[in-house]
mmCIF file of C-alpha atoms in Angstrom:
data_model
loop_
_atom_site.group_PDB
_atom_site.id
_atom_site.type_symbol
_atom_site.label_atom_id
_atom_site.label_comp_id
_atom_site.label_asym_id
_atom_site.label_seq_id
_atom_site.Cartn_x
_atom_site.Cartn_y
_atom_site.Cartn_z
ATOM 1 C CA MET A 1 -18.927 1.123 0.402
ATOM 2 C CA THR A 2 -16.813 2.754 -2.277
ATOM 3 C CA ALA A 3 -18.979 2.821 -5.382
ATOM 4 C CA LEU A 4 -22.126 4.056 -3.699
ATOM 5 C CA ALA A 5 -20.585 7.388 -2.930
ATOM 6 C CA VAL A 6 -20.559 8.159 -6.656
ATOM 7 C CA PRO A 7 -23.949 7.530 -8.265
ATOM 8 C CA LEU A 8 -24.126 7.279 -12.008
ATOM 9 C CA THR A 9 -26.832 9.934 -12.032
ATOM 10 C CA PRO A 10 -26.470 13.451 -10.592
ATOM 11 C CA ALA A 11 -26.171 13.253 -6.825
ATOM 12 C CA ALA A 12 -29.361 13.745 -4.864
ATOM 13 C CA ALA A 13 -29.317 16.645 -2.470
ATOM 14 C CA HIS A 14 -28.318 15.655 1.012
ATOM 15 C CA ALA A 15 -31.517 14.936 2.927
ATOM 16 C CA ALA A 16 -29.822 15.749 6.189
ATOM 17 C CA THR A 17 -28.607 18.755 8.090
ATOM 18 C CA ALA A 18 -26.309 19.404 11.002
ATOM 19 C CA THR A 19 -26.632 22.493 13.154
ATOM 20 C CA ALA A 20 -24.836 23.676 16.274
ATOM 21 C CA THR A 21 -27.021 23.740 19.384
ATOM 22 C CA HIS A 22 -25.546 24.785 22.746
ATOM 23 C CA GLY A 23 -22.152 23.376 21.867
ATOM 24 C CA ARG A 24 -23.554 20.115 20.533
ATOM 25 C CA LEU A 25 -24.578 19.066 17.075
ATOM 26 C CA THR A 26 -28.110 17.979 16.417
ATOM 27 C CA TYR A 27 -28.112 15.726 13.380
ATOM 28 C CA THR A 28 -31.465 15.203 11.713
ATOM 29 C CA HIS A 29 -32.374 12.865 8.866
ATOM 30 C CA GLY A 30 -35.911 11.809 8.060
ATOM 31 C CA THR A 31 -37.685 10.944 11.286
ATOM 32 C CA PHE A 32 -34.482 10.157 13.188
ATOM 33 C CA THR A 33 -32.927 12.847 15.333
ATOM 34 C CA ALA A 34 -29.938 12.286 17.571
ATOM 35 C CA SER A 35 -27.410 14.516 19.278
ATOM 36 C CA HIS A 36 -23.803 13.543 18.739
ATOM 37 C CA GLN A 37 -21.244 15.876 20.222
ATOM 38 C CA ARG A 38 -18.606 14.531 17.865
ATOM 39 C CA VAL A 39 -20.501 15.033 14.571
ATOM 40 C CA LEU A 40 -19.014 17.896 12.540
ATOM 41 C CA ALA A 41 -21.063 20.491 10.710
ATOM 42 C CA VAL A 42 -19.102 20.436 7.445
ATOM 43 C CA ALA A 43 -21.108 21.291 4.332
ATOM 44 C CA GLY A 44 -20.902 18.498 1.780
ATOM 45 C CA THR A 45 -20.505 15.740 4.387
ATOM 46 C CA VAL A 46 -22.889 13.604 6.413
ATOM 47 C CA ASN A 47 -20.393 11.363 8.216
ATOM 48 C CA ALA A 48 -17.628 13.682 9.415
ATOM 49 C CA ARG A 49 -16.846 13.405 13.121
ATOM 50 C CA ASP A 50 -14.351 13.699 15.916
ATOM 51 C CA THR A 51 -12.996 10.529 17.525
ATOM 52 C CA GLY A 52 -12.558 12.324 20.834
ATOM 53 C CA GLY A 53 -14.568 11.736 23.995
ATOM 54 C CA TYR A 54 -14.268 7.952 24.344
ATOM 55 C CA ARG A 55 -13.243 6.510 27.714
ATOM 56 C CA THR A 56 -10.350 4.100 27.821
ATOM 57 C CA TYR A 57 -9.858 1.093 30.084
ATOM 58 C CA ASP A 58 -7.709 3.101 32.490
ATOM 59 C CA GLY A 59 -10.238 5.907 32.896
ATOM 60 C CA LYS A 60 -8.701 8.407 30.504
ATOM 61 C CA THR A 61 -10.458 9.890 27.445
ATOM 62 C CA THR A 62 -9.568 10.214 23.789
ATOM 63 C CA ARG A 63 -8.786 13.836 23.002
ATOM 64 C CA SER A 64 -11.155 15.981 20.976
ATOM 65 C CA GLY A 65 -9.796 18.060 18.131
ATOM 66 C CA VAL A 66 -6.954 15.648 17.423
ATOM 67 C CA LEU A 67 -8.248 12.881 15.151
ATOM 68 C CA TYR A 68 -11.166 13.129 12.746
ATOM 69 C CA ARG A 69 -12.838 10.667 10.392
ATOM 70 C CA SER A 70 -15.064 11.437 7.408
ATOM 71 C CA GLU A 71 -16.171 10.480 3.937
ATOM 72 C CA ALA A 72 -14.249 11.747 0.882
ATOM 73 C CA LEU A 73 -13.690 15.491 0.718
ATOM 74 C CA SER A 74 -13.617 15.679 -3.079
ATOM 75 C CA ALA A 75 -17.100 17.218 -3.373
ATOM 76 C CA LEU A 76 -16.876 19.878 -0.673
ATOM 77 C CA PRO A 77 -18.457 23.230 -1.521
ATOM 78 C CA PRO A 78 -16.469 26.357 -0.615
ATOM 79 C CA ASP A 79 -18.072 26.651 2.818
ATOM 80 C CA GLY A 80 -17.199 23.002 3.450
ATOM 81 C CA VAL A 81 -13.563 23.704 2.658
ATOM 82 C CA THR A 82 -13.720 26.656 5.036
ATOM 83 C CA ALA A 83 -15.174 24.457 7.778
ATOM 84 C CA VAL A 84 -12.413 21.884 7.278
ATOM 85 C CA GLY A 85 -9.886 24.710 7.476
ATOM 86 C CA ARG A 86 -11.119 25.561 10.962
ATOM 87 C CA LEU A 87 -10.043 22.094 12.155
ATOM 88 C CA GLY A 88 -6.403 23.123 11.866
ATOM 89 C CA LEU A 89 -5.394 19.892 10.160
ATOM 90 C CA SER A 90 -1.761 18.974 9.753
ATOM 91 C CA ARG A 91 -2.522 16.006 7.502
ATOM 92 C CA VAL A 92 -5.329 14.245 5.641
ATOM 93 C CA ILE A 93 -5.044 10.497 5.058
ATOM 94 C CA ASP A 94 -6.879 9.261 1.954
ATOM 95 C CA LEU A 95 -7.671 5.529 1.975
ATOM 96 C CA ARG A 96 -9.247 5.491 -1.492
ATOM 97 C CA THR A 97 -7.723 3.614 -4.400
ATOM 98 C CA PRO A 98 -6.120 5.555 -7.281
ATOM 99 C CA THR A 99 -9.066 4.540 -9.475
ATOM 100 C CA GLU A 100 -11.548 6.049 -7.058
ATOM 101 C CA ILE A 101 -9.569 9.264 -6.863
ATOM 102 C CA GLN A 102 -9.379 9.375 -10.653
ATOM 103 C CA TYR A 103 -13.162 9.117 -10.999
ATOM 104 C CA ASP A 104 -14.251 10.986 -7.871
ATOM 105 C CA GLY A 105 -11.609 13.688 -7.783
ATOM 106 C CA THR A 106 -8.920 14.717 -5.337
ATOM 107 C CA ASP A 107 -9.823 16.172 -1.982
ATOM 108 C CA ARG A 108 -10.754 19.833 -1.824
ATOM 109 C CA LEU A 109 -8.595 20.987 1.040
ATOM 110 C CA PRO A 110 -7.623 24.277 2.631
ATOM 111 C CA THR A 111 -4.396 25.862 1.457
ATOM 112 C CA GLY A 112 -1.410 24.282 3.129
ATOM 113 C CA VAL A 113 -3.070 20.940 3.871
ATOM 114 C CA ALA A 114 -2.009 17.957 1.775
ATOM 115 C CA ALA A 115 -3.588 14.520 1.375
ATOM 116 C CA THR A 116 -1.403 11.479 1.991
ATOM 117 C CA PRO A 117 -2.561 8.390 0.054
ATOM 118 C CA HIS A 118 -2.652 5.049 1.846
ATOM 119 C CA PRO A 119 -4.980 3.111 -0.480
ATOM 120 C CA LEU A 120 -6.860 0.075 0.773
ATOM 121 C CA ASP A 121 -8.026 -2.449 -1.818
ATOM 122 C CA ASP A 122 -11.795 -2.481 -2.342
ATOM 123 C CA THR A 123 -11.728 -6.005 -3.880
ATOM 124 C CA GLY A 124 -13.115 -4.586 -7.134
ATOM 125 C CA LEU A 125 -16.365 -3.382 -5.594
ATOM 126 C CA TYR A 126 -16.054 0.100 -7.099
ATOM 127 C CA PHE A 127 -16.205 -1.086 -10.692
ATOM 128 C CA LEU A 128 -18.605 -3.911 -9.860
ATOM 129 C CA MET A 129 -21.169 -1.468 -8.523
ATOM 130 C CA ARG A 130 -20.816 0.854 -11.497
ATOM 131 C CA GLN A 131 -21.363 -2.160 -13.732
ATOM 132 C CA VAL A 132 -24.300 -3.565 -11.750
ATOM 133 C CA VAL A 133 -26.159 -0.279 -11.364
ATOM 134 C CA GLY A 134 -25.324 0.900 -14.877
ATOM 135 C CA SER A 135 -26.662 -2.308 -16.416
ATOM 136 C CA LYS A 136 -30.260 -1.387 -15.550
ATOM 137 C CA ASP A 137 -30.862 -5.140 -15.635
ATOM 138 C CA PRO A 138 -33.009 -6.298 -12.672
ATOM 139 C CA ALA A 139 -32.166 -9.974 -13.208
ATOM 140 C CA TYR A 140 -28.430 -9.298 -13.290
ATOM 141 C CA GLN A 141 -28.663 -7.029 -10.261
ATOM 142 C CA GLN A 142 -30.578 -9.666 -8.308
ATOM 143 C CA ALA A 143 -28.177 -12.418 -9.336
ATOM 144 C CA THR A 144 -25.165 -10.332 -8.309
ATOM 145 C CA LEU A 145 -26.401 -8.811 -5.054
ATOM 146 C CA GLY A 146 -29.425 -10.812 -3.924
ATOM 147 C CA ASP A 147 -29.775 -13.854 -1.679
ATOM 148 C CA GLY A 148 -26.975 -12.823 0.665
ATOM 149 C CA LYS A 149 -24.373 -12.204 -2.050
ATOM 150 C CA ALA A 150 -23.969 -8.515 -1.197
ATOM 151 C CA GLU A 151 -23.432 -9.326 2.474
ATOM 152 C CA GLU A 152 -20.806 -11.932 1.652
ATOM 153 C CA ARG A 153 -18.977 -9.480 -0.602
ATOM 154 C CA MET A 154 -18.808 -7.093 2.340
ATOM 155 C CA ARG A 155 -17.466 -9.746 4.681
ATOM 156 C CA THR A 156 -14.855 -10.630 2.053
ATOM 157 C CA LEU A 157 -13.868 -6.969 1.860
ATOM 158 C CA TYR A 158 -13.370 -6.814 5.622
ATOM 159 C CA ARG A 159 -11.382 -10.032 5.807
ATOM 160 C CA GLY A 160 -9.137 -8.610 3.106
ATOM 161 C CA PHE A 161 -8.028 -5.805 5.412
ATOM 162 C CA VAL A 162 -6.180 -8.565 7.289
ATOM 163 C CA THR A 163 -5.282 -11.115 4.624
ATOM 164 C CA SER A 164 -3.865 -8.658 2.066
ATOM 165 C CA ALA A 165 -0.241 -7.719 2.715
ATOM 166 C CA ALA A 166 -0.749 -4.451 0.809
ATOM 167 C CA ASN A 167 -3.745 -3.558 2.976
ATOM 168 C CA ARG A 168 -1.838 -4.332 6.153
ATOM 169 C CA ALA A 169 1.030 -2.143 4.954
ATOM 170 C CA ALA A 170 -1.352 0.731 4.190
ATOM 171 C CA LEU A 171 -3.108 0.442 7.547
ATOM 172 C CA GLY A 172 0.198 0.295 9.383
ATOM 173 C CA ALA A 173 1.481 3.352 7.522
ATOM 174 C CA ALA A 174 -1.718 5.261 8.321
ATOM 175 C CA VAL A 175 -1.432 4.466 12.026
ATOM 176 C CA ARG A 176 2.216 5.562 12.024
ATOM 177 C CA ASP A 177 1.263 8.847 10.338
ATOM 178 C CA ILE A 178 -1.301 9.481 13.046
ATOM 179 C CA ALA A 179 1.115 8.553 15.819
ATOM 180 C CA ASN A 180 3.885 10.775 14.468
ATOM 181 C CA SER A 181 1.723 13.760 13.578
ATOM 182 C CA THR A 182 2.325 17.135 15.183
ATOM 183 C CA GLY A 183 -1.236 18.371 14.735
ATOM 184 C CA PRO A 184 -4.792 17.215 14.056
ATOM 185 C CA VAL A 185 -5.292 14.477 11.443
ATOM 186 C CA LEU A 186 -8.340 13.537 9.378
ATOM 187 C CA PHE A 187 -8.655 10.190 7.611
ATOM 188 C CA HIS A 188 -11.267 9.071 5.122
ATOM 189 C CA CYS A 189 -12.178 6.674 2.340
ATOM 190 C CA SER A 190 -15.133 7.224 0.029
ATOM 191 C CA ALA A 191 -18.277 6.859 2.146
ATOM 192 C CA GLY A 192 -16.353 7.057 5.410
ATOM 193 C CA LYS A 193 -17.719 3.831 6.810
ATOM 194 C CA ASP A 194 -15.831 0.635 5.862
ATOM 195 C CA ARG A 195 -12.130 1.339 5.390
ATOM 196 C CA THR A 196 -12.451 4.425 7.560
ATOM 197 C CA GLY A 197 -14.411 2.418 10.117
ATOM 198 C CA VAL A 198 -11.752 -0.277 10.292
ATOM 199 C CA LEU A 199 -8.922 2.231 10.730
ATOM 200 C CA ALA A 200 -10.909 3.982 13.456
ATOM 201 C CA ASP A 201 -11.504 0.634 15.166
ATOM 202 C CA ILE A 202 -7.789 -0.166 15.047
ATOM 203 C CA VAL A 203 -6.750 3.193 16.484
ATOM 204 C CA LEU A 204 -9.409 3.363 19.190
ATOM 205 C CA ARG A 205 -8.763 -0.157 20.464
ATOM 206 C CA ALA A 206 -4.991 0.314 20.209
ATOM 207 C CA VAL A 207 -5.157 3.264 22.626
ATOM 208 C CA GLY A 208 -7.390 1.442 25.107
ATOM 209 C CA VAL A 209 -10.982 2.138 24.072
ATOM 210 C CA PRO A 210 -13.061 -1.002 24.788
ATOM 211 C CA ALA A 211 -13.999 -3.014 21.698
ATOM 212 C CA ALA A 212 -17.724 -2.614 22.418
ATOM 213 C CA VAL A 213 -17.371 1.179 22.513
ATOM 214 C CA SER A 214 -15.320 1.237 19.328
ATOM 215 C CA GLU A 215 -18.021 -0.864 17.676
ATOM 216 C CA GLN A 216 -20.616 1.780 18.521
ATOM 217 C CA ASP A 217 -18.457 4.422 16.845
ATOM 218 C CA TYR A 218 -18.317 2.146 13.800
ATOM 219 C CA LEU A 219 -22.086 1.541 13.733
ATOM 220 C CA LEU A 220 -22.862 5.257 13.924
ATOM 221 C CA SER A 221 -22.116 5.513 10.198
ATOM 222 C CA SER A 222 -25.367 3.741 9.335
ATOM 223 C CA GLU A 223 -27.379 6.292 11.297
ATOM 224 C CA LEU A 224 -25.576 9.302 9.897
ATOM 225 C CA ARG A 225 -25.683 8.067 6.301
ATOM 226 C CA ALA A 226 -29.275 6.776 6.344
ATOM 227 C CA ALA A 227 -30.941 9.755 4.668
ATOM 228 C CA SER A 228 -28.395 10.272 1.889
ATOM 229 C CA ASP A 229 -28.242 6.532 1.208
ATOM 230 C CA LYS A 230 -32.020 6.337 0.909
ATOM 231 C CA ALA A 231 -32.019 9.398 -1.345
ATOM 232 C CA LEU A 232 -29.634 7.600 -3.674
ATOM 233 C CA ARG A 233 -31.783 4.471 -3.727
ATOM 234 C CA ASP A 234 -34.882 6.536 -4.454
ATOM 235 C CA GLN A 235 -33.067 8.339 -7.250
ATOM 236 C CA LEU A 236 -31.858 5.115 -8.851
ATOM 237 C CA LYS A 237 -35.405 3.745 -8.866
ATOM 238 C CA ALA A 238 -36.939 6.975 -10.176
ATOM 239 C CA THR A 239 -34.447 7.165 -13.033
ATOM 240 C CA GLY A 240 -34.875 3.526 -14.002
ATOM 241 C CA TYR A 241 -31.475 2.247 -12.974
ATOM 242 C CA MET A 242 -32.848 -0.231 -10.441
ATOM 243 C CA GLN A 243 -36.266 -1.754 -9.915
ATOM 244 C CA ASN A 244 -35.198 -2.962 -6.490
ATOM 245 C CA PRO A 245 -32.629 -0.524 -5.095
ATOM 246 C CA ASP A 246 -32.946 -2.160 -1.671
ATOM 247 C CA LEU A 247 -30.414 -4.646 -3.030
ATOM 248 C CA LEU A 248 -27.887 -1.918 -2.230
ATOM 249 C CA ILE A 249 -28.730 -1.679 1.471
ATOM 250 C CA PRO A 250 -26.202 -4.329 2.600
ATOM 251 C CA LEU A 251 -23.505 -2.397 0.737
ATOM 252 C CA GLN A 252 -24.572 0.970 2.110
ATOM 253 C CA GLU A 253 -24.827 -0.019 5.759
ATOM 254 C CA VAL A 254 -22.220 -0.955 8.309
ATOM 255 C CA ARG A 255 -23.050 -4.067 10.302
ATOM 256 C CA THR A 256 -21.670 -5.857 13.316
ATOM 257 C CA ASP A 257 -20.962 -9.011 11.332
ATOM 258 C CA TYR A 258 -18.868 -7.043 8.842
ATOM 259 C CA LEU A 259 -16.688 -5.643 11.617
ATOM 260 C CA SER A 260 -16.572 -9.090 13.210
ATOM 261 C CA ALA A 261 -15.253 -10.534 9.947
ATOM 262 C CA PHE A 262 -12.278 -8.166 10.218
ATOM 263 C CA ARG A 263 -11.736 -8.689 13.932
ATOM 264 C CA ASP A 264 -12.077 -12.479 13.768
ATOM 265 C CA GLN A 265 -9.674 -12.713 10.824
ATOM 266 C CA ALA A 266 -7.114 -10.651 12.737
ATOM 267 C CA VAL A 267 -7.275 -13.008 15.704
ATOM 268 C CA GLN A 268 -7.272 -16.085 13.471
ATOM 269 C CA ASP A 269 -4.160 -14.971 11.607
ATOM 270 C CA TYR A 270 -2.221 -13.306 14.431
ATOM 271 C CA GLY A 271 -3.510 -14.853 17.641
ATOM 272 C CA SER A 272 -4.837 -11.645 19.170
ATOM 273 C CA PHE A 273 -5.557 -8.017 18.380
ATOM 274 C CA GLY A 274 -2.193 -7.111 19.889
ATOM 275 C CA GLY A 275 -0.495 -9.605 17.637
ATOM 276 C CA PHE A 276 -2.235 -8.074 14.636
ATOM 277 C CA LEU A 277 -0.930 -4.631 15.622
ATOM 278 C CA THR A 278 2.659 -5.743 16.015
ATOM 279 C CA ASP A 279 3.060 -8.646 13.601
ATOM 280 C CA GLY A 280 0.351 -7.790 11.090
ATOM 281 C CA LEU A 281 0.689 -4.013 10.880
ATOM 282 C CA GLY A 282 4.338 -3.801 11.905
ATOM 283 C CA LEU A 283 3.729 -1.333 14.735
ATOM 284 C CA ASP A 284 6.407 -1.271 17.419
ATOM 285 C CA ALA A 285 5.959 -0.350 21.070
ATOM 286 C CA LEU A 286 7.296 3.189 20.567
ATOM 287 C CA THR A 287 4.817 3.897 17.777
ATOM 288 C CA LEU A 288 1.925 2.592 19.857
ATOM 289 C CA ALA A 289 3.057 4.718 22.811
ATOM 290 C CA ARG A 290 3.211 7.784 20.577
ATOM 291 C CA LEU A 291 -0.243 7.013 19.209
ATOM 292 C CA ARG A 292 -1.688 6.908 22.715
ATOM 293 C CA ALA A 293 0.177 10.025 23.829
ATOM 294 C CA HIS A 294 -1.149 11.922 20.815
ATOM 295 C CA THR A 295 -4.779 10.812 21.030
ATOM 296 C CA VAL A 296 -5.477 10.196 24.730
ATOM 297 C CA GLY A 297 -5.499 12.837 27.476
#
């Protein structure tokens, strides 16, 4: 979620590391260790990865080194910028709102790489979270986020990716940029999980990756972000901002029912996922063919 990527107190050190091991990346946080070939070792990130390596319905595979997803790149240290430079990016797509960029900063990118803004509305969650956390008021925090309210706000956010004409325009423009690119592309929002997750789901399913497989790519964000998200909650409790920081968990995690809210709304409004692509996002057959040609080998 947008606001949680920018705590009101100094950011806790990332409680996670990624190291190269025999061509794979072993990602470790807390007691959880998993090997994900697509996770990138980029200093300053915990959720940067390659969308390559997924099988499509017709037996082909999404290409590696072509399309990347991540959290915001505005806090990269110099070695993180260097690591991003090695990806050979032709374009970075920034899904954050202008307000987020104003507060969080522009991306720190290698020379010659520019960020293209395609902002997706966060339904006011950025400022809401700053207000809720900054209040230091347990009763207000419980009333705003407790008893399922946080979960419903997330489902509302995801439905809005379909119901908002501006969001549909931004998503369609982002897909067209990917389809028409001449080199590798990276796209991101703030935490790299909600808006980024939805765009990844659109692209992967549009090129023939089964919905269940795309969902697993989406859900991986919760695993990769678990340590840094917990570090933030611990910090907010230790500094007196929240007595019950677990109220934030529904906003920090990605969940199947959040993604389902987006997918179901798309089918409800446009009859099918294909209808959403063409009628909702304005993608024509040539653009979709280019997208597949660029991302599938």
